[in-house]
Amino acid sequence: MQDPLTIRPLDGPLDATVRLPGSKSLTNRALLLAALADGPSRIRNALFSDDTRYMAGALRALGLEVTEDADALTVTVNGAGGRVPASTADLRVGNSGTSARFLTSYLALGAGTYRLDGTARMRRRPIGDLLRSLRELGADVRCPGEEGYPPVEVRASGLPGGSCRLAASASSQFLSALLMVAPYARQGVRVQVDGPLVSQPYVEMTLGVMAEWGVRASHQHWRAFDVEPGGRYRARVYDVEPDASAASYFMAAAAVTAGHVRIPGLGRASVQGDLAFADVLRRMGCSVRWERDAIEVIGPDRLVGVDVDMNAISDTVMTLAAIAPFAATATTIRNVAHVRHKETDRLAALAAELRRLGVTVDEREDGLRIDPGPLRPTAVSTYDDHRMAMSFAVAGLRAPGIAIRDPGCVAKTFPGFFDVLEGIRSGG
């Protein structure tokens, strides 16, 4: 583990143009759809990070031809037309939730026996709701250890299909995983969602990406989803948008420094729901300027607190929590109980580290209430969670003496984060 990295406060307001790496969510979706398509696809502006390397490496272990060019930010995948070429594989996915959920569904299309496992934390991240739905669709999926958690064993002979019910209150990735492999089931697939559907914009993203690759799924008011049999993804060249979740840190940096940031490649045409974080900042007093392919955020002299339901944009909960103490009034974050099952229990971790910084926090089952107040110098623990590191680094641009423990954990989704953060001192 690395020594803590001390963040130097900015000397004045931020004024920068920030170019961000590709979206992790879009890269891993594109990798799966490319594997399912017939023939070679080229993914451009792909993200190269721990999570995407786990996904690409797993596809390679399953017999697919996957060629990565990190310098050119491209990945070429020679798709197998809905087949899983290998008949056996032992896959390791680290703590990559998208890889674990997407690959488990993909393995059900195969012919053979496969095992998937990850880190100790991955073994505490639930997957049972996805497995129950796959069983209803005719798959043989098992948990050799504790039921409902990795490791997962799949004894595959193709996916029969049909109807299933899915509880999607823990992760929208379960639904995305089912929908993306559904065209290759032997019959049509209908997924009926039971209870709340968290992070709905990520499901919208999945449907949009599927359509771009040639398969359309329909839904009835986000409660039932249908994928007709016989659809096939078409191999293509696919350009990955910059990562909107990563953009939240630099928008927040402008907000807390009364500064200005411009982020090209993300704007009104984006398919990523996390750009709605800009609307939260607007409510806090920021000016937000939208273009088709860019966004600008200008921070106010003083932020005001907000009371906000962040269920749809829960990957930005930590960004908001880290800048909330700089507002003039309290901030309340609601309806995000599911983030307790992410890389760490994010609500508990946020509450603990904000208190370490001297902030008064009310931790609730589904959120936090954060009072304004000065931050005292301290080294923030990150719990091997990339978003803890990046969020509190933003706070360090305003408050002196904040250090980030284990800064290397950002390699999960944004290996160059601290280089970009340093670069904004000179305008990006």
CSV table of C-alpha atoms in Angstrom, one decimal:
chain,number,residue,atom,x,y,z
A,1,MET,CA,0.0,0.0,0.0
A,2,GLN,CA,1.3,3.4,-0.9
A,3,ASP,CA,2.0,6.2,1.5
A,4,PRO,CA,-0.7,8.8,1.9
A,5,LEU,CA,-0.8,11.4,-0.8
A,6,THR,CA,-1.2,15.0,0.4
A,7,ILE,CA,-3.4,17.1,-1.8
A,8,ARG,CA,-2.3,20.7,-2.3
A,9,PRO,CA,-5.1,23.3,-2.2
A,10,LEU,CA,-5.5,25.4,-5.3
A,11,ASP,CA,-4.1,29.0,-5.0
A,12,GLY,CA,-7.4,30.4,-6.4
A,13,PRO,CA,-10.4,29.5,-8.5
A,14,LEU,CA,-10.1,26.6,-10.9
A,15,ASP,CA,-10.0,27.5,-14.5
A,16,ALA,CA,-9.5,24.4,-16.7
A,17,THR,CA,-10.5,22.3,-19.6
A,18,VAL,CA,-10.4,18.6,-18.6
A,19,ARG,CA,-10.2,15.7,-21.0
A,20,LEU,CA,-11.3,12.5,-19.4
A,21,PRO,CA,-10.7,8.8,-20.1
A,22,GLY,CA,-13.5,6.7,-21.6
A,23,SER,CA,-16.4,5.5,-19.5
A,24,LYS,CA,-15.9,2.3,-17.6
A,25,SER,CA,-19.6,1.4,-17.9
A,26,LEU,CA,-19.7,1.9,-21.6
A,27,THR,CA,-16.3,0.1,-22.2
A,28,ASN,CA,-17.4,-3.0,-20.3
A,29,ARG,CA,-20.8,-3.1,-22.1
A,30,ALA,CA,-19.0,-2.7,-25.4
A,31,LEU,CA,-16.6,-5.5,-24.6
A,32,LEU,CA,-19.5,-7.9,-23.9
A,33,LEU,CA,-21.5,-6.9,-27.0
A,34,ALA,CA,-18.4,-7.1,-29.2
A,35,ALA,CA,-17.8,-10.6,-27.8
A,36,LEU,CA,-21.4,-11.6,-28.6
A,37,ALA,CA,-21.3,-10.1,-32.2
A,38,ASP,CA,-20.2,-11.9,-35.3
A,39,GLY,CA,-16.7,-10.9,-36.4
A,40,PRO,CA,-14.3,-8.2,-35.4
A,41,SER,CA,-15.3,-5.0,-33.6
A,42,ARG,CA,-13.0,-2.1,-32.7
A,43,ILE,CA,-13.7,-0.1,-29.5
A,44,ARG,CA,-12.1,3.4,-29.6
A,45,ASN,CA,-11.4,5.6,-26.6
A,46,ALA,CA,-11.7,2.6,-24.4
A,47,LEU,CA,-10.9,2.9,-20.8
A,48,PHE,CA,-7.8,1.1,-19.7
A,49,SER,CA,-8.2,0.4,-15.9
A,50,ASP,CA,-8.3,-2.5,-13.5
A,51,ASP,CA,-12.1,-3.1,-14.1
A,52,THR,CA,-11.9,-3.1,-17.9
A,53,ARG,CA,-8.7,-5.3,-17.9
A,54,TYR,CA,-10.5,-7.9,-15.8
A,55,MET,CA,-13.3,-7.9,-18.3
A,56,ALA,CA,-11.0,-8.1,-21.4
A,57,GLY,CA,-8.8,-10.7,-19.7
A,58,ALA,CA,-11.9,-12.9,-18.9
A,59,LEU,CA,-13.1,-12.8,-22.5
A,60,ARG,CA,-9.6,-13.8,-23.6
A,61,ALA,CA,-9.6,-16.7,-21.1
A,62,LEU,CA,-12.9,-17.8,-22.6
A,63,GLY,CA,-11.3,-18.2,-26.0
A,64,LEU,CA,-12.1,-14.9,-27.7
A,65,GLU,CA,-9.5,-13.0,-29.6
A,66,VAL,CA,-9.0,-9.7,-27.7
A,67,THR,CA,-6.3,-7.3,-28.7
A,68,GLU,CA,-5.6,-4.2,-26.6
A,69,ASP,CA,-3.6,-1.2,-27.6
A,70,ALA,CA,-3.3,1.1,-24.6
A,71,ASP,CA,-1.4,3.8,-26.4
A,72,ALA,CA,-4.1,4.1,-29.0
A,73,LEU,CA,-6.9,3.5,-26.4
A,74,THR,CA,-8.4,0.8,-28.6
A,75,VAL,CA,-9.5,-2.8,-28.1
A,76,THR,CA,-10.3,-5.1,-30.9
A,77,VAL,CA,-12.6,-8.1,-30.2
A,78,ASN,CA,-13.3,-10.9,-32.7
A,79,GLY,CA,-16.8,-11.9,-31.6
A,80,ALA,CA,-18.0,-15.5,-31.6
A,81,GLY,CA,-21.7,-14.9,-32.5
A,82,GLY,CA,-23.2,-15.6,-29.1
A,83,ARG,CA,-21.0,-18.6,-28.4
A,84,VAL,CA,-18.5,-19.1,-25.6
A,85,PRO,CA,-15.5,-20.7,-27.3
A,86,ALA,CA,-14.0,-22.3,-24.3
A,87,SER,CA,-15.7,-25.2,-22.5
A,88,THR,CA,-13.9,-24.6,-19.2
A,89,ALA,CA,-12.4,-21.5,-17.5
A,90,ASP,CA,-11.6,-20.2,-14.1
A,91,LEU,CA,-12.2,-16.5,-14.2
A,92,ARG,CA,-10.8,-13.9,-11.8
A,93,VAL,CA,-12.5,-10.5,-11.8
A,94,GLY,CA,-11.0,-8.7,-8.8
A,95,ASN,CA,-13.7,-6.3,-7.3
A,96,SER,CA,-15.2,-5.5,-10.7
A,97,GLY,CA,-19.0,-5.6,-10.3
A,98,THR,CA,-19.8,-5.1,-13.9
A,99,SER,CA,-17.4,-7.9,-14.9
A,100,ALA,CA,-18.8,-10.3,-12.4
A,101,ARG,CA,-22.5,-9.7,-13.3
A,102,PHE,CA,-22.1,-9.4,-17.1
A,103,LEU,CA,-19.8,-12.5,-17.4
A,104,THR,CA,-22.1,-14.7,-15.2
A,105,SER,CA,-24.9,-14.1,-17.7
A,106,TYR,CA,-22.6,-14.6,-20.7
A,107,LEU,CA,-21.3,-17.9,-19.3
A,108,ALA,CA,-24.9,-19.2,-19.3
A,109,LEU,CA,-24.7,-19.2,-23.2
A,110,GLY,CA,-21.8,-21.6,-23.2
A,111,ALA,CA,-21.3,-25.3,-23.3
A,112,GLY,CA,-19.2,-26.4,-20.4
A,113,THR,CA,-18.3,-25.7,-16.8
A,114,TYR,CA,-17.0,-22.3,-15.7
A,115,ARG,CA,-16.1,-20.7,-12.4
A,116,LEU,CA,-15.9,-17.0,-11.5
A,117,ASP,CA,-14.4,-15.5,-8.4
A,118,GLY,CA,-13.0,-12.2,-7.1
A,119,THR,CA,-11.5,-10.5,-4.1
A,120,ALA,CA,-12.6,-10.9,-0.5
A,121,ARG,CA,-14.8,-7.8,-1.0
A,122,MET,CA,-16.4,-9.2,-4.2
A,123,ARG,CA,-17.3,-12.3,-2.1
A,124,ARG,CA,-19.5,-9.9,0.0
A,125,ARG,CA,-21.2,-8.2,-2.9
A,126,PRO,CA,-24.6,-9.8,-3.7
A,127,ILE,CA,-25.3,-11.7,-6.9
A,128,GLY,CA,-28.1,-13.9,-5.7
A,129,ASP,CA,-30.9,-11.9,-7.4
A,130,LEU,CA,-29.2,-12.4,-10.8
A,131,LEU,CA,-28.7,-16.1,-10.2
A,132,ARG,CA,-32.3,-16.7,-9.3
A,133,SER,CA,-33.4,-15.0,-12.5
A,134,LEU,CA,-30.9,-17.0,-14.6
A,135,ARG,CA,-32.2,-20.2,-13.0
A,136,GLU,CA,-35.8,-19.2,-14.0
A,137,LEU,CA,-34.5,-18.8,-17.6
A,138,GLY,CA,-33.1,-22.4,-17.5
A,139,ALA,CA,-29.5,-21.8,-16.5
A,140,ASP,CA,-27.6,-24.0,-14.0
A,141,VAL,CA,-25.8,-21.5,-11.8
A,142,ARG,CA,-24.5,-22.3,-8.3
A,143,CYS,CA,-22.6,-20.8,-5.4
A,144,PRO,CA,-20.0,-23.2,-4.1
A,145,GLY,CA,-19.6,-21.0,-1.0
A,146,GLU,CA,-22.2,-18.9,0.6
A,147,GLU,CA,-25.4,-18.8,-1.4
A,148,GLY,CA,-26.0,-15.6,-3.2
A,149,TYR,CA,-22.4,-14.5,-3.3
A,150,PRO,CA,-19.3,-15.3,-5.4
A,151,PRO,CA,-17.7,-17.6,-6.2
A,152,VAL,CA,-20.1,-18.7,-8.9
A,153,GLU,CA,-20.1,-21.9,-10.9
A,154,VAL,CA,-22.0,-22.1,-14.2
A,155,ARG,CA,-22.7,-25.5,-15.8
A,156,ALA,CA,-23.8,-24.3,-19.2
A,157,SER,CA,-25.6,-25.9,-22.1
A,158,GLY,CA,-27.0,-22.7,-23.7
A,159,LEU,CA,-29.7,-20.5,-22.3
A,160,PRO,CA,-33.3,-21.7,-22.9
A,161,GLY,CA,-34.9,-18.3,-22.1
A,162,GLY,CA,-38.5,-17.6,-21.3
A,163,SER,CA,-39.8,-15.4,-18.4
A,164,CYS,CA,-38.2,-14.5,-15.1
A,165,ARG,CA,-38.7,-12.1,-12.3
A,166,LEU,CA,-35.8,-10.0,-11.0
A,167,ALA,CA,-35.3,-8.0,-7.8
A,168,ALA,CA,-33.2,-5.1,-8.9
A,169,SER,CA,-33.0,-3.1,-5.6
A,170,ALA,CA,-29.3,-4.0,-5.0
A,171,SER,CA,-27.9,-3.3,-8.5
A,172,SER,CA,-29.2,-2.4,-11.9
A,173,GLN,CA,-26.3,-4.4,-13.3
A,174,PHE,CA,-28.3,-7.6,-12.8
A,175,LEU,CA,-30.9,-6.3,-15.3
A,176,SER,CA,-28.3,-5.1,-17.7
A,177,ALA,CA,-26.6,-8.4,-17.6
A,178,LEU,CA,-29.8,-10.3,-18.5
A,179,LEU,CA,-30.8,-8.0,-21.2
A,180,MET,CA,-27.5,-8.0,-23.1
A,181,VAL,CA,-27.3,-11.8,-23.4
A,182,ALA,CA,-31.0,-12.3,-24.0
A,183,PRO,CA,-30.9,-12.1,-27.8
A,184,TYR,CA,-28.9,-15.4,-27.8
A,185,ALA,CA,-31.4,-17.4,-25.7
A,186,ARG,CA,-33.2,-20.1,-27.5
A,187,GLN,CA,-36.5,-18.3,-27.1
A,188,GLY,CA,-37.5,-14.8,-26.2
A,189,VAL,CA,-36.8,-13.4,-22.8
A,190,ARG,CA,-39.1,-11.3,-20.6
A,191,VAL,CA,-37.8,-9.9,-17.3
A,192,GLN,CA,-40.4,-8.7,-14.8
A,193,VAL,CA,-38.9,-6.3,-12.2
A,194,ASP,CA,-40.0,-6.8,-8.7
A,195,GLY,CA,-39.8,-3.9,-6.3
A,196,PRO,CA,-37.6,-0.8,-7.0
A,197,LEU,CA,-35.2,-0.5,-9.9
A,198,VAL,CA,-32.1,1.3,-8.7
A,199,SER,CA,-29.9,3.4,-11.0
A,200,GLN,CA,-32.4,3.4,-13.8
A,201,PRO,CA,-30.2,5.6,-16.1
A,202,TYR,CA,-27.7,2.7,-16.3
A,203,VAL,CA,-30.5,0.5,-17.7
A,204,GLU,CA,-31.3,3.2,-20.2
A,205,MET,CA,-27.6,3.2,-21.1
A,206,THR,CA,-27.7,-0.5,-21.7
A,207,LEU,CA,-30.8,-0.3,-23.9
A,208,GLY,CA,-29.2,2.5,-25.9
A,209,VAL,CA,-25.9,0.6,-26.4
A,210,MET,CA,-27.8,-2.6,-27.4
A,211,ALA,CA,-29.6,-0.6,-30.0
A,212,GLU,CA,-26.4,0.9,-31.4
A,213,TRP,CA,-25.1,-2.7,-31.8
A,214,GLY,CA,-28.3,-3.8,-33.6
A,215,VAL,CA,-30.7,-5.2,-31.0
A,216,ARG,CA,-33.7,-3.4,-29.6
A,217,ALA,CA,-35.4,-4.3,-26.3
A,218,SER,CA,-38.7,-3.0,-25.3
A,219,HIS,CA,-40.1,-2.2,-21.8
A,220,GLN,CA,-43.3,-1.3,-20.2
A,221,HIS,CA,-42.8,1.6,-17.8
A,222,TRP,CA,-39.5,0.2,-16.6
A,223,ARG,CA,-41.4,-2.7,-15.0
A,224,ALA,CA,-41.2,-5.4,-17.7
A,225,PHE,CA,-38.6,-5.9,-20.4
A,226,ASP,CA,-38.8,-8.0,-23.6
A,227,VAL,CA,-36.1,-9.2,-25.9
A,228,GLU,CA,-37.3,-11.1,-29.0
A,229,PRO,CA,-35.4,-14.2,-30.0
A,230,GLY,CA,-33.1,-14.2,-33.1
A,231,GLY,CA,-31.6,-10.8,-32.7
A,232,ARG,CA,-27.9,-10.5,-33.4
A,233,TYR,CA,-25.4,-7.8,-32.5
A,234,ARG,CA,-23.5,-6.4,-35.5
A,235,ALA,CA,-19.7,-6.0,-35.4
A,236,ARG,CA,-18.8,-2.4,-35.6
A,237,VAL,CA,-16.5,0.5,-34.7
A,238,TYR,CA,-17.7,1.9,-31.4
A,239,ASP,CA,-16.5,5.2,-29.8
A,240,VAL,CA,-16.7,5.3,-26.0
A,241,GLU,CA,-17.8,8.6,-24.4
A,242,PRO,CA,-15.6,10.2,-21.6
A,243,ASP,CA,-16.6,8.9,-18.2
A,244,ALA,CA,-19.5,11.0,-16.7
A,245,SER,CA,-18.9,9.7,-13.2
A,246,ALA,CA,-15.3,10.8,-13.4
A,247,ALA,CA,-16.5,14.2,-14.7
A,248,SER,CA,-18.3,14.7,-11.4
A,249,TYR,CA,-15.0,15.2,-9.5
A,250,PHE,CA,-13.9,18.1,-11.8
A,251,MET,CA,-17.3,19.7,-11.8
A,252,ALA,CA,-17.2,19.6,-8.0
A,253,ALA,CA,-13.7,21.1,-8.1
A,254,ALA,CA,-15.1,24.1,-9.9
A,255,ALA,CA,-18.0,24.3,-7.4
A,256,VAL,CA,-15.8,24.4,-4.3
A,257,THR,CA,-13.2,26.8,-5.6
A,258,ALA,CA,-15.7,29.3,-7.2
A,259,GLY,CA,-14.0,28.3,-10.4
A,260,HIS,CA,-14.7,27.2,-14.0
A,261,VAL,CA,-14.3,23.8,-15.7
A,262,ARG,CA,-15.1,22.8,-19.3
A,263,ILE,CA,-15.4,19.1,-20.1
A,264,PRO,CA,-15.4,18.3,-23.8
A,265,GLY,CA,-17.0,15.1,-25.1
A,266,LEU,CA,-19.9,15.1,-22.6
A,267,GLY,CA,-23.0,17.2,-23.2
A,268,ARG,CA,-26.7,17.0,-24.0
A,269,ALA,CA,-26.2,14.1,-26.4
A,270,SER,CA,-24.5,11.9,-23.7
A,271,VAL,CA,-26.1,8.5,-22.9
A,272,GLN,CA,-24.7,8.6,-19.3
A,273,GLY,CA,-27.1,9.5,-16.5
A,274,ASP,CA,-24.4,10.6,-14.1
A,275,LEU,CA,-24.2,13.9,-15.9
A,276,ALA,CA,-27.3,14.8,-13.9
A,277,PHE,CA,-24.9,15.5,-11.1
A,278,ALA,CA,-24.5,18.9,-12.8
A,279,ASP,CA,-28.2,19.6,-12.0
A,280,VAL,CA,-27.4,18.9,-8.3
A,281,LEU,CA,-24.6,21.5,-8.5
A,282,ARG,CA,-26.9,24.0,-10.2
A,283,ARG,CA,-29.3,23.6,-7.2
A,284,MET,CA,-26.3,24.4,-5.0
A,285,GLY,CA,-25.7,27.7,-6.8
A,286,CYS,CA,-23.5,26.7,-9.7
A,287,SER,CA,-24.0,28.0,-13.3
A,288,VAL,CA,-24.2,25.1,-15.8
A,289,ARG,CA,-23.8,25.6,-19.5
A,290,TRP,CA,-24.8,22.7,-21.8
A,291,GLU,CA,-23.7,22.1,-25.4
A,292,ARG,CA,-24.3,19.1,-27.5
A,293,ASP,CA,-20.8,17.7,-26.8
A,294,ALA,CA,-19.5,19.7,-23.9
A,295,ILE,CA,-20.5,20.9,-20.4
A,296,GLU,CA,-19.2,23.9,-18.4
A,297,VAL,CA,-19.7,24.4,-14.7
A,298,ILE,CA,-19.0,27.7,-12.9
A,299,GLY,CA,-18.9,27.7,-9.1
A,300,PRO,CA,-20.6,30.4,-6.9
A,301,ASP,CA,-19.0,32.4,-4.2
A,302,ARG,CA,-20.7,30.1,-1.7
A,303,LEU,CA,-22.5,26.8,-2.2
A,304,VAL,CA,-25.9,26.1,-0.6
A,305,GLY,CA,-26.9,22.8,0.8
A,306,VAL,CA,-29.4,20.5,-1.0
A,307,ASP,CA,-31.9,17.8,-0.1
A,308,VAL,CA,-31.6,15.3,-3.0
A,309,ASP,CA,-32.7,11.8,-4.0
A,310,MET,CA,-29.6,10.3,-5.6
A,311,ASN,CA,-30.9,6.9,-6.4
A,312,ALA,CA,-30.5,7.4,-10.1
A,313,ILE,CA,-27.0,8.9,-9.9
A,314,SER,CA,-25.6,7.0,-6.9
A,315,ASP,CA,-22.0,6.8,-8.2
A,316,THR,CA,-21.8,10.5,-7.5
A,317,VAL,CA,-23.0,10.3,-3.9
A,318,MET,CA,-19.5,10.4,-2.6
A,319,THR,CA,-18.6,13.4,-4.7
A,320,LEU,CA,-21.5,15.4,-3.2
A,321,ALA,CA,-20.7,14.2,0.3
A,322,ALA,CA,-17.1,15.3,0.1
A,323,ILE,CA,-18.0,18.9,-0.9
A,324,ALA,CA,-21.1,19.2,1.3
A,325,PRO,CA,-19.2,20.6,4.3
A,326,PHE,CA,-18.3,23.7,2.2
A,327,ALA,CA,-21.9,24.7,1.7
A,328,ALA,CA,-23.6,27.3,3.8
A,329,THR,CA,-26.4,25.0,4.9
A,330,ALA,CA,-26.8,21.2,5.5
A,331,THR,CA,-27.0,18.7,2.7
A,332,THR,CA,-29.2,15.6,2.8
A,333,ILE,CA,-28.6,12.6,0.5
A,334,ARG,CA,-31.5,10.1,0.2
A,335,ASN,CA,-32.6,6.8,-1.3
A,336,VAL,CA,-29.2,5.2,-1.8
A,337,ALA,CA,-29.2,2.3,0.6
A,338,HIS,CA,-27.9,0.1,-2.3
A,339,VAL,CA,-24.5,1.8,-2.2
A,340,ARG,CA,-23.8,-0.1,1.0
A,341,HIS,CA,-23.1,-3.1,-1.3
A,342,LYS,CA,-20.6,-1.4,-3.6
A,343,GLU,CA,-16.8,-1.6,-3.3
A,344,THR,CA,-17.3,-0.8,0.4
A,345,ASP,CA,-20.3,0.2,2.5
A,346,ARG,CA,-20.1,3.7,1.1
A,347,LEU,CA,-22.5,5.4,3.5
A,348,ALA,CA,-20.6,4.0,6.5
A,349,ALA,CA,-17.3,4.9,5.0
A,350,LEU,CA,-18.4,8.5,4.1
A,351,ALA,CA,-19.7,9.0,7.6
A,352,ALA,CA,-16.6,7.7,9.3
A,353,GLU,CA,-14.2,9.8,7.2
A,354,LEU,CA,-16.3,13.0,7.3
A,355,ARG,CA,-16.3,12.7,11.1
A,356,ARG,CA,-12.5,12.2,11.0
A,357,LEU,CA,-12.4,15.5,9.2
A,358,GLY,CA,-14.4,17.1,12.0
A,359,VAL,CA,-17.8,17.2,10.2
A,360,THR,CA,-21.1,16.5,11.9
A,361,VAL,CA,-22.9,13.7,10.0
A,362,ASP,CA,-26.2,11.8,10.6
A,363,GLU,CA,-25.9,8.4,9.0
A,364,ARG,CA,-29.2,7.0,8.0
A,365,GLU,CA,-30.2,3.6,6.5
A,366,ASP,CA,-30.6,5.1,3.1
A,367,GLY,CA,-28.4,8.2,3.1
A,368,LEU,CA,-26.6,10.9,5.0
A,369,ARG,CA,-27.2,14.4,6.5
A,370,ILE,CA,-24.0,16.5,6.4
A,371,ASP,CA,-23.6,19.8,8.3
A,372,PRO,CA,-21.4,22.6,7.0
A,373,GLY,CA,-18.2,23.3,8.8
A,374,PRO,CA,-14.4,23.6,8.4
A,375,LEU,CA,-12.3,20.5,7.7
A,376,ARG,CA,-9.4,19.7,9.9
A,377,PRO,CA,-6.2,18.3,8.4
A,378,THR,CA,-6.2,14.5,8.3
A,379,ALA,CA,-5.4,11.4,6.2
A,380,VAL,CA,-8.6,10.0,4.8
A,381,SER,CA,-8.9,6.2,4.7
A,382,THR,CA,-10.2,5.0,1.3
A,383,TYR,CA,-11.3,1.4,2.1
A,384,ASP,CA,-9.9,0.2,-1.3
A,385,ASP,CA,-12.6,2.2,-2.9
A,386,HIS,CA,-11.6,4.4,-5.9
A,387,ARG,CA,-14.5,6.8,-5.4
A,388,MET,CA,-13.5,7.5,-1.8
A,389,ALA,CA,-10.0,8.5,-3.0
A,390,MET,CA,-11.2,10.8,-5.8
A,391,SER,CA,-14.0,12.4,-3.9
A,392,PHE,CA,-12.0,13.5,-0.9
A,393,ALA,CA,-9.1,14.6,-3.2
A,394,VAL,CA,-11.5,17.3,-4.4
A,395,ALA,CA,-12.1,18.4,-0.9
A,396,GLY,CA,-8.3,18.7,-0.6
A,397,LEU,CA,-8.3,21.3,-3.3
A,398,ARG,CA,-10.1,23.7,-0.9
A,399,ALA,CA,-9.1,22.6,2.6
A,400,PRO,CA,-5.4,22.3,3.5
A,401,GLY,CA,-3.8,19.3,5.1
A,402,ILE,CA,-6.0,16.5,3.5
A,403,ALA,CA,-4.1,13.4,2.5
A,404,ILE,CA,-5.4,10.3,0.7
A,405,ARG,CA,-4.5,6.9,2.0
A,406,ASP,CA,-3.8,4.2,-0.6
A,407,PRO,CA,-4.1,6.6,-3.6
A,408,GLY,CA,-3.4,3.8,-6.0
A,409,CYS,CA,-6.9,2.4,-5.5
A,410,VAL,CA,-8.0,4.8,-8.3
A,411,ALA,CA,-6.6,2.4,-10.8
A,412,LYS,CA,-9.9,0.5,-10.6
A,413,THR,CA,-11.5,3.0,-13.0
A,414,PHE,CA,-9.2,6.1,-13.4
A,415,PRO,CA,-5.5,5.2,-13.2
A,416,GLY,CA,-4.4,8.7,-14.2
A,417,PHE,CA,-6.7,10.6,-11.8
A,418,PHE,CA,-4.0,12.3,-9.7
A,419,ASP,CA,-2.0,13.3,-12.8
A,420,VAL,CA,-5.1,15.0,-14.2
A,421,LEU,CA,-5.9,16.6,-10.8
A,422,GLU,CA,-2.4,18.0,-10.8
A,423,GLY,CA,-2.7,19.1,-14.4
A,424,ILE,CA,-5.7,21.3,-13.7
A,425,ARG,CA,-3.5,23.7,-11.8
A,426,SER,CA,-2.2,24.9,-15.2
A,427,GLY,CA,-5.6,25.0,-16.9
A,428,GLY,CA,-5.9,21.3,-17.9
